[in-house]
């Protein structure tokens, strides 16, 4: 069954089409990523699907049901872009209240378990007015999954979280997919989307400019990556081996005493390069990707 | 809808608000409106007999709008302003949210007024269910007006202000159009609840109809609102 299907979905603000006639199909069980620069229309698109804003034209269905439909709302979970909380309620109280609204009142233990899965269990009984930004975000995710929905919308679930929490959330998303859930998420972070998503759509000015699996997109944007490495002088005995190896790994090799520049076919190969330096007993002090990254090429693509 | 109503009710009833409202209602009805009071001339003979309970109706007539608005003016627009409404609209229908809120506020007032009526009833040893129904119909109308403002105007600060202004203006204008003989404005009495209360029959049911219209209007507007 299709989790999401939109037909010519459009949102105008004044005379500006913010989402401009989107046709999208997301299959059940996918983790679908929406990528795009600020203002591309990602949130507006999600807000339309979740009933926060009304579309100007077009239609959509969720879980095979034509929407808007109050019944289907009980089967979806939404983490909106700006999570605001009831300042006088604790995390657990939020989850109890909101789960009862979804028709599946959660017991205390269920709430604690869900809070645990977003690394917020330590603050289960703290009033939300005392929450930090990251904690608000995590409770936003928790409330989206408390009623065990089939389809989950996450609008920038990890932006602003510390590295450790980001991993926790990634783990959670992967686990939910394993349990048969469908997830649609937005992000500014290509690495994150690459790690998690089965398919990705790149949005620009209200339209999807490219869509596919990561490999498909990569193949489309076949482009070399220029890497500049600062390192200790290469021991004379290792020099020959290292240079020979580098020549096979990339192109346009430039070698100086303490700097090496090389063009690689894909970012993944950077790790191989670093390993080669290590193997040749040469310390690497810095490795930087010069010129546009794959991420920048993706996002800046102009029509 | 039920969960929203429950939360709305408890947030109103929590702490001192409901206790204060009941005590004010009780004190007003029992002590301040005496048979010699200034409002008695508006009442029929039967009502004069039930003056203690009628005191409640008169109090709600004069200050109900103000108090209802004071307690609930930001019931919906605060959630829109702070965006917590997004948790609600993604879970249930907009009509469900609005009616849930209405239900919660209504039950709160029902409890307060029933409490005050019972208390005075015990003291004067007489209960007037007709007067109670009239008073409830009036409060129902006032609640729907307050909710209508709350979806119409998205800034909680403005509805507070508007609540005070209308709270003061409603009884003045309402009573004026009800009793004026000026043909240009006295047709307005048909949309003012005061006209139907002054009559001693089931006309108060029309006030509930008016309340229904207000609520449907609020529902229409809320459906189009961006959250
Ligand atoms: N209520 C509104 N009124 C007018 N314009 C709006 C409104 N909401 C959003 N927009 C405009 O719609 C465009 C898309 O906004 P949207 O929030 O969907 O972008 P986004 O892709 O989610 O961006 P970000 O990555 O910054 O979250 C922006 O240009 C924004 O200014
Ligand atoms: Mg956004």
Tab-separated table of C-alpha atoms in Angstrom, chain A:
chain	number	residue	atom	x	y	z
A	1	UNK	CA	0.000	0.000	0.000
A	2	UNK	CA	1.059	3.531	-0.577
A	3	UNK	CA	1.830	5.522	2.530
A	4	UNK	CA	1.640	8.884	0.810
A	5	UNK	CA	0.362	9.896	-2.568
A	6	UNK	CA	0.026	13.508	-3.658
A	7	UNK	CA	-1.388	14.818	-6.903
A	8	UNK	CA	-0.501	18.308	-8.068
A	9	UNK	CA	-0.386	19.495	-4.491
A	10	UNK	CA	0.034	23.235	-4.385
A	11	UNK	CA	0.230	25.972	-1.797
A	12	UNK	CA	0.141	29.653	-2.637
A	13	UNK	CA	0.982	32.445	-0.238
A	14	UNK	CA	-0.331	35.506	-1.985
A	15	UNK	CA	0.754	35.033	-5.570
A	16	UNK	CA	3.834	32.998	-4.662
A	17	UNK	CA	3.619	29.243	-5.121
A	18	UNK	CA	5.530	27.928	-2.124
A	19	UNK	CA	4.803	24.338	-3.029
A	20	UNK	CA	4.244	24.133	-6.728
A	21	UNK	CA	2.188	21.168	-7.868
A	22	UNK	CA	3.972	18.235	-6.253
A	23	UNK	CA	3.369	14.656	-7.362
A	24	UNK	CA	4.894	12.245	-4.925
A	25	UNK	CA	4.452	8.618	-3.988
A	26	UNK	CA	6.003	7.165	-0.854
A	27	UNK	CA	5.627	3.423	-0.409
A	28	UNK	CA	4.962	1.786	2.911
A	29	UNK	CA	8.083	0.941	4.886
A	30	UNK	CA	10.249	3.658	3.367
A	31	UNK	CA	12.321	6.248	5.116
A	32	UNK	CA	11.839	9.100	2.728
A	33	UNK	CA	14.071	12.166	2.964
A	34	UNK	CA	13.215	15.667	1.831
A	35	UNK	CA	16.282	17.750	1.295
A	36	UNK	CA	16.495	21.397	0.332
A	37	UNK	CA	17.745	24.817	1.237
A	38	UNK	CA	15.933	27.147	3.634
A	39	UNK	CA	12.626	28.187	2.182
A	40	UNK	CA	12.475	25.394	-0.378
A	41	UNK	CA	8.994	24.462	0.803
A	42	UNK	CA	9.744	21.275	2.738
A	43	UNK	CA	7.875	22.273	5.881
A	44	UNK	CA	4.950	23.705	3.952
A	45	UNK	CA	4.646	20.427	2.094
A	46	UNK	CA	4.632	18.424	5.311
A	47	UNK	CA	2.246	20.876	6.952
A	48	UNK	CA	-0.234	20.356	4.132
A	49	UNK	CA	-0.086	16.589	4.458
A	50	UNK	CA	-0.595	16.770	8.211
A	51	UNK	CA	-3.502	19.211	8.213
A	52	UNK	CA	-1.643	22.174	9.675
A	53	UNK	CA	-2.195	24.249	6.548
A	54	UNK	CA	-4.748	23.778	3.818
A	55	UNK	CA	-3.578	23.194	0.275
A	56	UNK	CA	-4.518	25.757	-2.355
A	57	UNK	CA	-5.180	23.006	-4.876
A	58	UNK	CA	-4.424	19.384	-5.552
A	59	UNK	CA	-5.199	16.258	-3.574
A	60	UNK	CA	-3.417	13.793	-1.353
A	61	UNK	CA	-4.031	10.530	0.378
A	62	UNK	CA	-2.342	8.986	3.396
A	63	UNK	CA	-2.248	5.236	4.038
A	64	UNK	CA	-4.571	4.780	1.118
A	65	UNK	CA	-7.258	7.095	2.479
A	66	UNK	CA	-8.213	10.313	0.700
A	67	UNK	CA	-7.521	13.258	3.014
A	68	UNK	CA	-8.281	15.310	4.983
A	69	UNK	CA	-9.771	12.553	7.074
A	70	UNK	CA	-10.069	12.642	10.854
A	71	UNK	CA	-9.819	8.869	11.162
A	72	UNK	CA	-6.494	8.680	9.365
A	73	UNK	CA	-5.029	11.252	11.746
A	74	UNK	CA	-5.047	8.647	14.486
A	75	UNK	CA	-2.685	6.531	12.401
A	76	UNK	CA	-0.084	9.200	11.739
A	77	UNK	CA	2.445	10.861	14.003
A	78	UNK	CA	3.750	14.362	13.397
A	79	UNK	CA	6.714	16.236	14.714
A	80	UNK	CA	6.139	19.778	13.440
A	81	UNK	CA	9.033	22.065	12.627
A	82	UNK	CA	8.475	24.321	15.593
A	83	UNK	CA	7.588	22.251	18.587
A	84	UNK	CA	5.964	24.341	21.256
A	85	UNK	CA	4.977	22.766	24.526
A	86	UNK	CA	2.507	23.392	27.323
A	87	UNK	CA	4.775	25.131	29.770
A	88	UNK	CA	3.095	23.864	32.924
A	89	UNK	CA	3.049	20.208	31.880
A	90	UNK	CA	5.793	17.626	32.358
A	91	UNK	CA	7.090	15.383	29.602
A	92	UNK	CA	4.983	12.474	30.813
A	93	UNK	CA	1.872	14.637	31.095
A	94	UNK	CA	2.361	15.783	27.506
A	95	UNK	CA	2.571	12.225	26.294
A	96	UNK	CA	-0.459	11.121	28.301
A	97	UNK	CA	-2.583	13.998	27.093
A	98	UNK	CA	-1.550	13.813	23.453
A	99	UNK	CA	-1.803	10.026	23.236
A	100	UNK	CA	-5.347	10.190	24.561
A	101	UNK	CA	-6.123	12.679	21.798
A	102	UNK	CA	-4.925	10.110	19.306
A	103	UNK	CA	-7.308	7.629	20.801
A	104	UNK	CA	-4.605	5.467	22.378
A	105	UNK	CA	-4.088	6.668	25.958
A	106	UNK	CA	-0.584	5.729	27.050
A	107	UNK	CA	0.169	4.478	30.531
A	108	UNK	CA	3.029	5.856	32.570
A	109	UNK	CA	5.338	2.993	31.681
A	110	UNK	CA	4.712	3.390	27.969
A	111	UNK	CA	5.502	7.120	28.290
A	112	UNK	CA	8.743	6.427	30.117
A	113	UNK	CA	9.715	3.835	27.525
A	114	UNK	CA	9.159	6.256	24.676
A	115	UNK	CA	11.034	8.999	26.528
A	116	UNK	CA	13.816	6.512	26.995
A	117	UNK	CA	13.973	5.873	23.266
A	118	UNK	CA	14.589	9.586	22.639
A	119	UNK	CA	17.048	9.895	25.545
A	120	UNK	CA	14.730	12.066	27.606
A	121	UNK	CA	13.762	9.657	30.377
A	122	UNK	CA	15.941	11.564	32.846
A	123	UNK	CA	13.621	14.549	32.502
A	124	UNK	CA	10.330	12.678	32.447
A	125	UNK	CA	8.867	14.644	35.334
A	126	UNK	CA	10.326	18.040	34.660
A	127	UNK	CA	7.979	20.863	33.657
A	128	UNK	CA	8.518	21.701	30.018
A	129	UNK	CA	9.166	25.380	30.726
A	130	UNK	CA	12.504	24.238	32.147
A	131	UNK	CA	13.404	22.357	28.970
A	132	UNK	CA	16.381	23.179	26.778
A	133	UNK	CA	16.002	23.441	23.015
A	134	UNK	CA	17.242	19.897	22.507
A	135	UNK	CA	14.870	18.550	25.122
A	136	UNK	CA	11.902	20.290	23.483
A	137	UNK	CA	12.938	18.718	20.203
A	138	UNK	CA	13.152	15.260	21.729
A	139	UNK	CA	9.746	15.548	23.337
A	140	UNK	CA	8.495	16.661	19.929
A	141	UNK	CA	9.701	13.357	18.520
A	142	UNK	CA	8.360	11.382	21.480
A	143	UNK	CA	4.857	12.780	21.102
A	144	UNK	CA	4.927	11.905	17.405
A	145	UNK	CA	5.451	8.210	18.147
A	146	UNK	CA	3.681	7.760	21.487
A	147	UNK	CA	0.533	6.328	19.882
A	148	UNK	CA	2.512	3.898	17.727
A	149	UNK	CA	1.457	5.426	14.390
A	150	UNK	CA	2.011	3.757	11.032
A	151	UNK	CA	3.218	6.852	9.235
A	152	UNK	CA	5.523	9.349	10.892
A	153	UNK	CA	6.382	12.861	9.752
A	154	UNK	CA	9.551	14.335	11.208
A	155	UNK	CA	10.403	17.908	10.252
A	156	UNK	CA	14.091	18.368	10.969
A	157	UNK	CA	14.218	15.845	13.799
A	158	UNK	CA	17.893	16.267	14.548
A	159	UNK	CA	18.740	19.884	13.847
A	160	UNK	CA	20.119	21.494	16.964
A	161	UNK	CA	20.752	18.247	18.832
A	162	UNK	CA	24.147	17.240	20.172
A	163	UNK	CA	26.052	14.536	18.329
A	164	UNK	CA	25.191	11.832	20.811
A	165	UNK	CA	21.466	12.575	20.693
A	166	UNK	CA	21.559	12.627	16.908
A	167	UNK	CA	22.773	9.037	16.960
A	168	UNK	CA	20.022	8.046	19.380
A	169	UNK	CA	17.396	9.541	17.082
A	170	UNK	CA	18.918	7.873	14.032
A	171	UNK	CA	18.787	4.561	15.849
A	172	UNK	CA	15.153	5.178	16.730
A	173	UNK	CA	14.239	5.991	13.133
A	174	UNK	CA	15.922	2.851	11.859
A	175	UNK	CA	14.191	0.736	14.488
A	176	UNK	CA	10.807	2.160	13.592
A	177	UNK	CA	11.373	1.275	9.966
A	178	UNK	CA	12.283	-2.256	10.989
A	179	UNK	CA	8.929	-2.443	12.726
A	180	UNK	CA	7.208	-1.637	9.465
A	181	UNK	CA	6.628	2.078	9.960
A	182	UNK	CA	6.922	4.598	7.174
A	183	UNK	CA	8.904	7.716	7.909
A	184	UNK	CA	9.130	10.937	5.968
A	185	UNK	CA	11.673	13.404	7.239
A	186	UNK	CA	13.249	16.681	6.240
A	187	UNK	CA	16.844	17.573	6.763
A	188	UNK	CA	19.593	19.927	5.765
A	189	UNK	CA	22.172	17.286	6.324
A	190	UNK	CA	23.084	15.077	3.397
A	191	UNK	CA	25.067	12.677	5.555
A	192	UNK	CA	22.081	12.041	7.742
A	193	UNK	CA	19.750	11.523	4.823
A	194	UNK	CA	22.277	9.273	3.159
A	195	UNK	CA	22.636	7.143	6.259
A	196	UNK	CA	18.922	6.753	6.915
A	197	UNK	CA	16.807	7.196	3.848
A	198	UNK	CA	15.734	4.668	1.300
A	199	UNK	CA	14.867	7.447	-1.110
A	200	UNK	CA	15.538	11.146	-1.271
A	201	UNK	CA	13.831	14.059	-2.955
A	202	UNK	CA	15.617	17.329	-3.439
A	203	UNK	CA	13.322	20.317	-3.279
A	204	UNK	CA	13.927	23.711	-4.702
A	205	UNK	CA	11.496	26.605	-4.888
A	206	UNK	CA	8.503	24.420	-4.196
A	207	UNK	CA	9.372	21.690	-6.634
A	208	UNK	CA	11.109	18.364	-6.520
A	209	UNK	CA	14.098	18.774	-8.788
A	210	UNK	CA	15.539	15.299	-8.303
A	211	UNK	CA	14.381	12.111	-6.647
A	212	UNK	CA	15.767	8.642	-6.180
A	213	UNK	CA	18.006	6.450	-4.066
A	214	UNK	CA	21.303	7.871	-2.938
A	215	UNK	CA	23.174	5.785	-5.496
A	216	UNK	CA	20.944	7.003	-8.296
A	217	UNK	CA	21.508	10.585	-7.286
A	218	UNK	CA	25.214	10.055	-6.976
A	219	UNK	CA	25.401	8.536	-10.401
A	220	UNK	CA	23.489	11.469	-11.797
A	221	UNK	CA	25.839	14.013	-10.291
A	222	UNK	CA	28.985	12.135	-11.121
A	223	UNK	CA	31.612	14.588	-10.009
A	224	UNK	CA	35.055	14.342	-8.530
A	225	UNK	CA	35.929	15.511	-5.058
A	226	UNK	CA	39.079	17.547	-4.542
A	227	UNK	CA	40.831	16.728	-1.288
A	228	UNK	CA	43.754	18.628	0.210
A	229	UNK	CA	45.756	16.881	2.885
A	230	UNK	CA	48.301	18.387	5.276
A	231	UNK	CA	50.666	15.799	6.659
A	232	UNK	CA	54.101	15.146	8.161
A	233	UNK	CA	56.944	14.627	5.679
A	234	UNK	CA	56.642	11.167	4.178
A	235	UNK	CA	59.474	8.878	5.317
A	236	UNK	CA	61.823	8.289	2.370
A	237	UNK	CA	61.329	4.541	2.516
A	238	UNK	CA	57.543	4.861	2.193
A	239	UNK	CA	57.442	7.577	-0.449
A	240	UNK	CA	57.457	5.330	-3.475
A	241	UNK	CA	54.689	3.058	-2.159
A	242	UNK	CA	52.442	5.909	-1.099
A	243	UNK	CA	52.713	7.835	-4.374
A	244	UNK	CA	52.102	4.752	-6.444
A	245	UNK	CA	49.029	3.994	-4.386
A	246	UNK	CA	47.696	7.543	-4.588
A	247	UNK	CA	48.036	7.532	-8.349
A	248	UNK	CA	45.732	4.563	-8.616
A	249	UNK	CA	43.225	6.035	-6.157
A	250	UNK	CA	42.651	9.405	-7.801
A	251	UNK	CA	43.643	11.849	-10.478
A	252	UNK	CA	45.375	15.244	-10.772
A	253	UNK	CA	47.775	14.341	-8.024
A	254	UNK	CA	49.863	17.258	-6.690
A	255	UNK	CA	52.557	16.480	-4.211
A	256	UNK	CA	54.627	18.805	-2.027
A	257	UNK	CA	56.672	18.140	1.082
A	258	UNK	CA	53.791	18.474	3.549
A	259	UNK	CA	50.752	18.878	1.287
A	260	UNK	CA	49.054	16.519	-1.101
A	261	UNK	CA	46.128	17.355	-3.323
A	262	UNK	CA	44.136	14.719	-5.120
A	263	UNK	CA	40.838	14.399	-7.006
A	264	UNK	CA	38.683	11.460	-6.038
A	265	UNK	CA	35.673	9.913	-7.691
A	266	UNK	CA	33.601	9.828	-4.553
A	267	UNK	CA	33.795	11.011	-0.984
A	268	UNK	CA	33.978	7.471	0.305
A	269	UNK	CA	37.506	7.191	-1.029
A	270	UNK	CA	38.765	9.812	1.391
A	271	UNK	CA	38.839	7.117	4.051
A	272	UNK	CA	41.013	4.927	1.832
A	273	UNK	CA	43.445	7.781	1.321
A	274	UNK	CA	43.749	8.395	5.016
A	275	UNK	CA	44.347	4.721	5.597
A	276	UNK	CA	47.117	4.748	3.022
A	277	UNK	CA	48.858	7.609	4.811
A	278	UNK	CA	48.532	5.770	8.058
A	279	UNK	CA	49.909	2.623	6.491
A	280	UNK	CA	52.928	4.541	5.277
A	281	UNK	CA	53.577	5.829	8.783
A	282	UNK	CA	52.770	9.433	7.878
A	283	UNK	CA	50.733	11.490	10.292
A	284	UNK	CA	47.843	13.403	8.754
A	285	UNK	CA	47.203	16.781	10.385
A	286	UNK	CA	44.291	17.939	8.303
A	287	UNK	CA	42.176	16.753	5.376
A	288	UNK	CA	39.819	19.157	3.709
A	289	UNK	CA	37.425	18.853	0.830
A	290	UNK	CA	38.032	21.741	-1.485
A	291	UNK	CA	35.448	23.069	-3.863
A	292	UNK	CA	31.768	22.145	-3.735
A	293	UNK	CA	30.820	19.095	-1.774
A	294	UNK	CA	28.255	16.682	-3.073
A	295	UNK	CA	25.842	18.342	-0.673
A	296	UNK	CA	26.393	21.755	-2.179
A	297	UNK	CA	26.068	20.437	-5.694
A	298	UNK	CA	22.774	18.803	-4.759
A	299	UNK	CA	21.298	21.826	-3.139
A	300	UNK	CA	22.544	24.466	-5.492
A	301	UNK	CA	21.461	22.727	-8.626
A	302	UNK	CA	19.709	25.254	-10.744
A	303	UNK	CA	17.117	24.389	-13.279
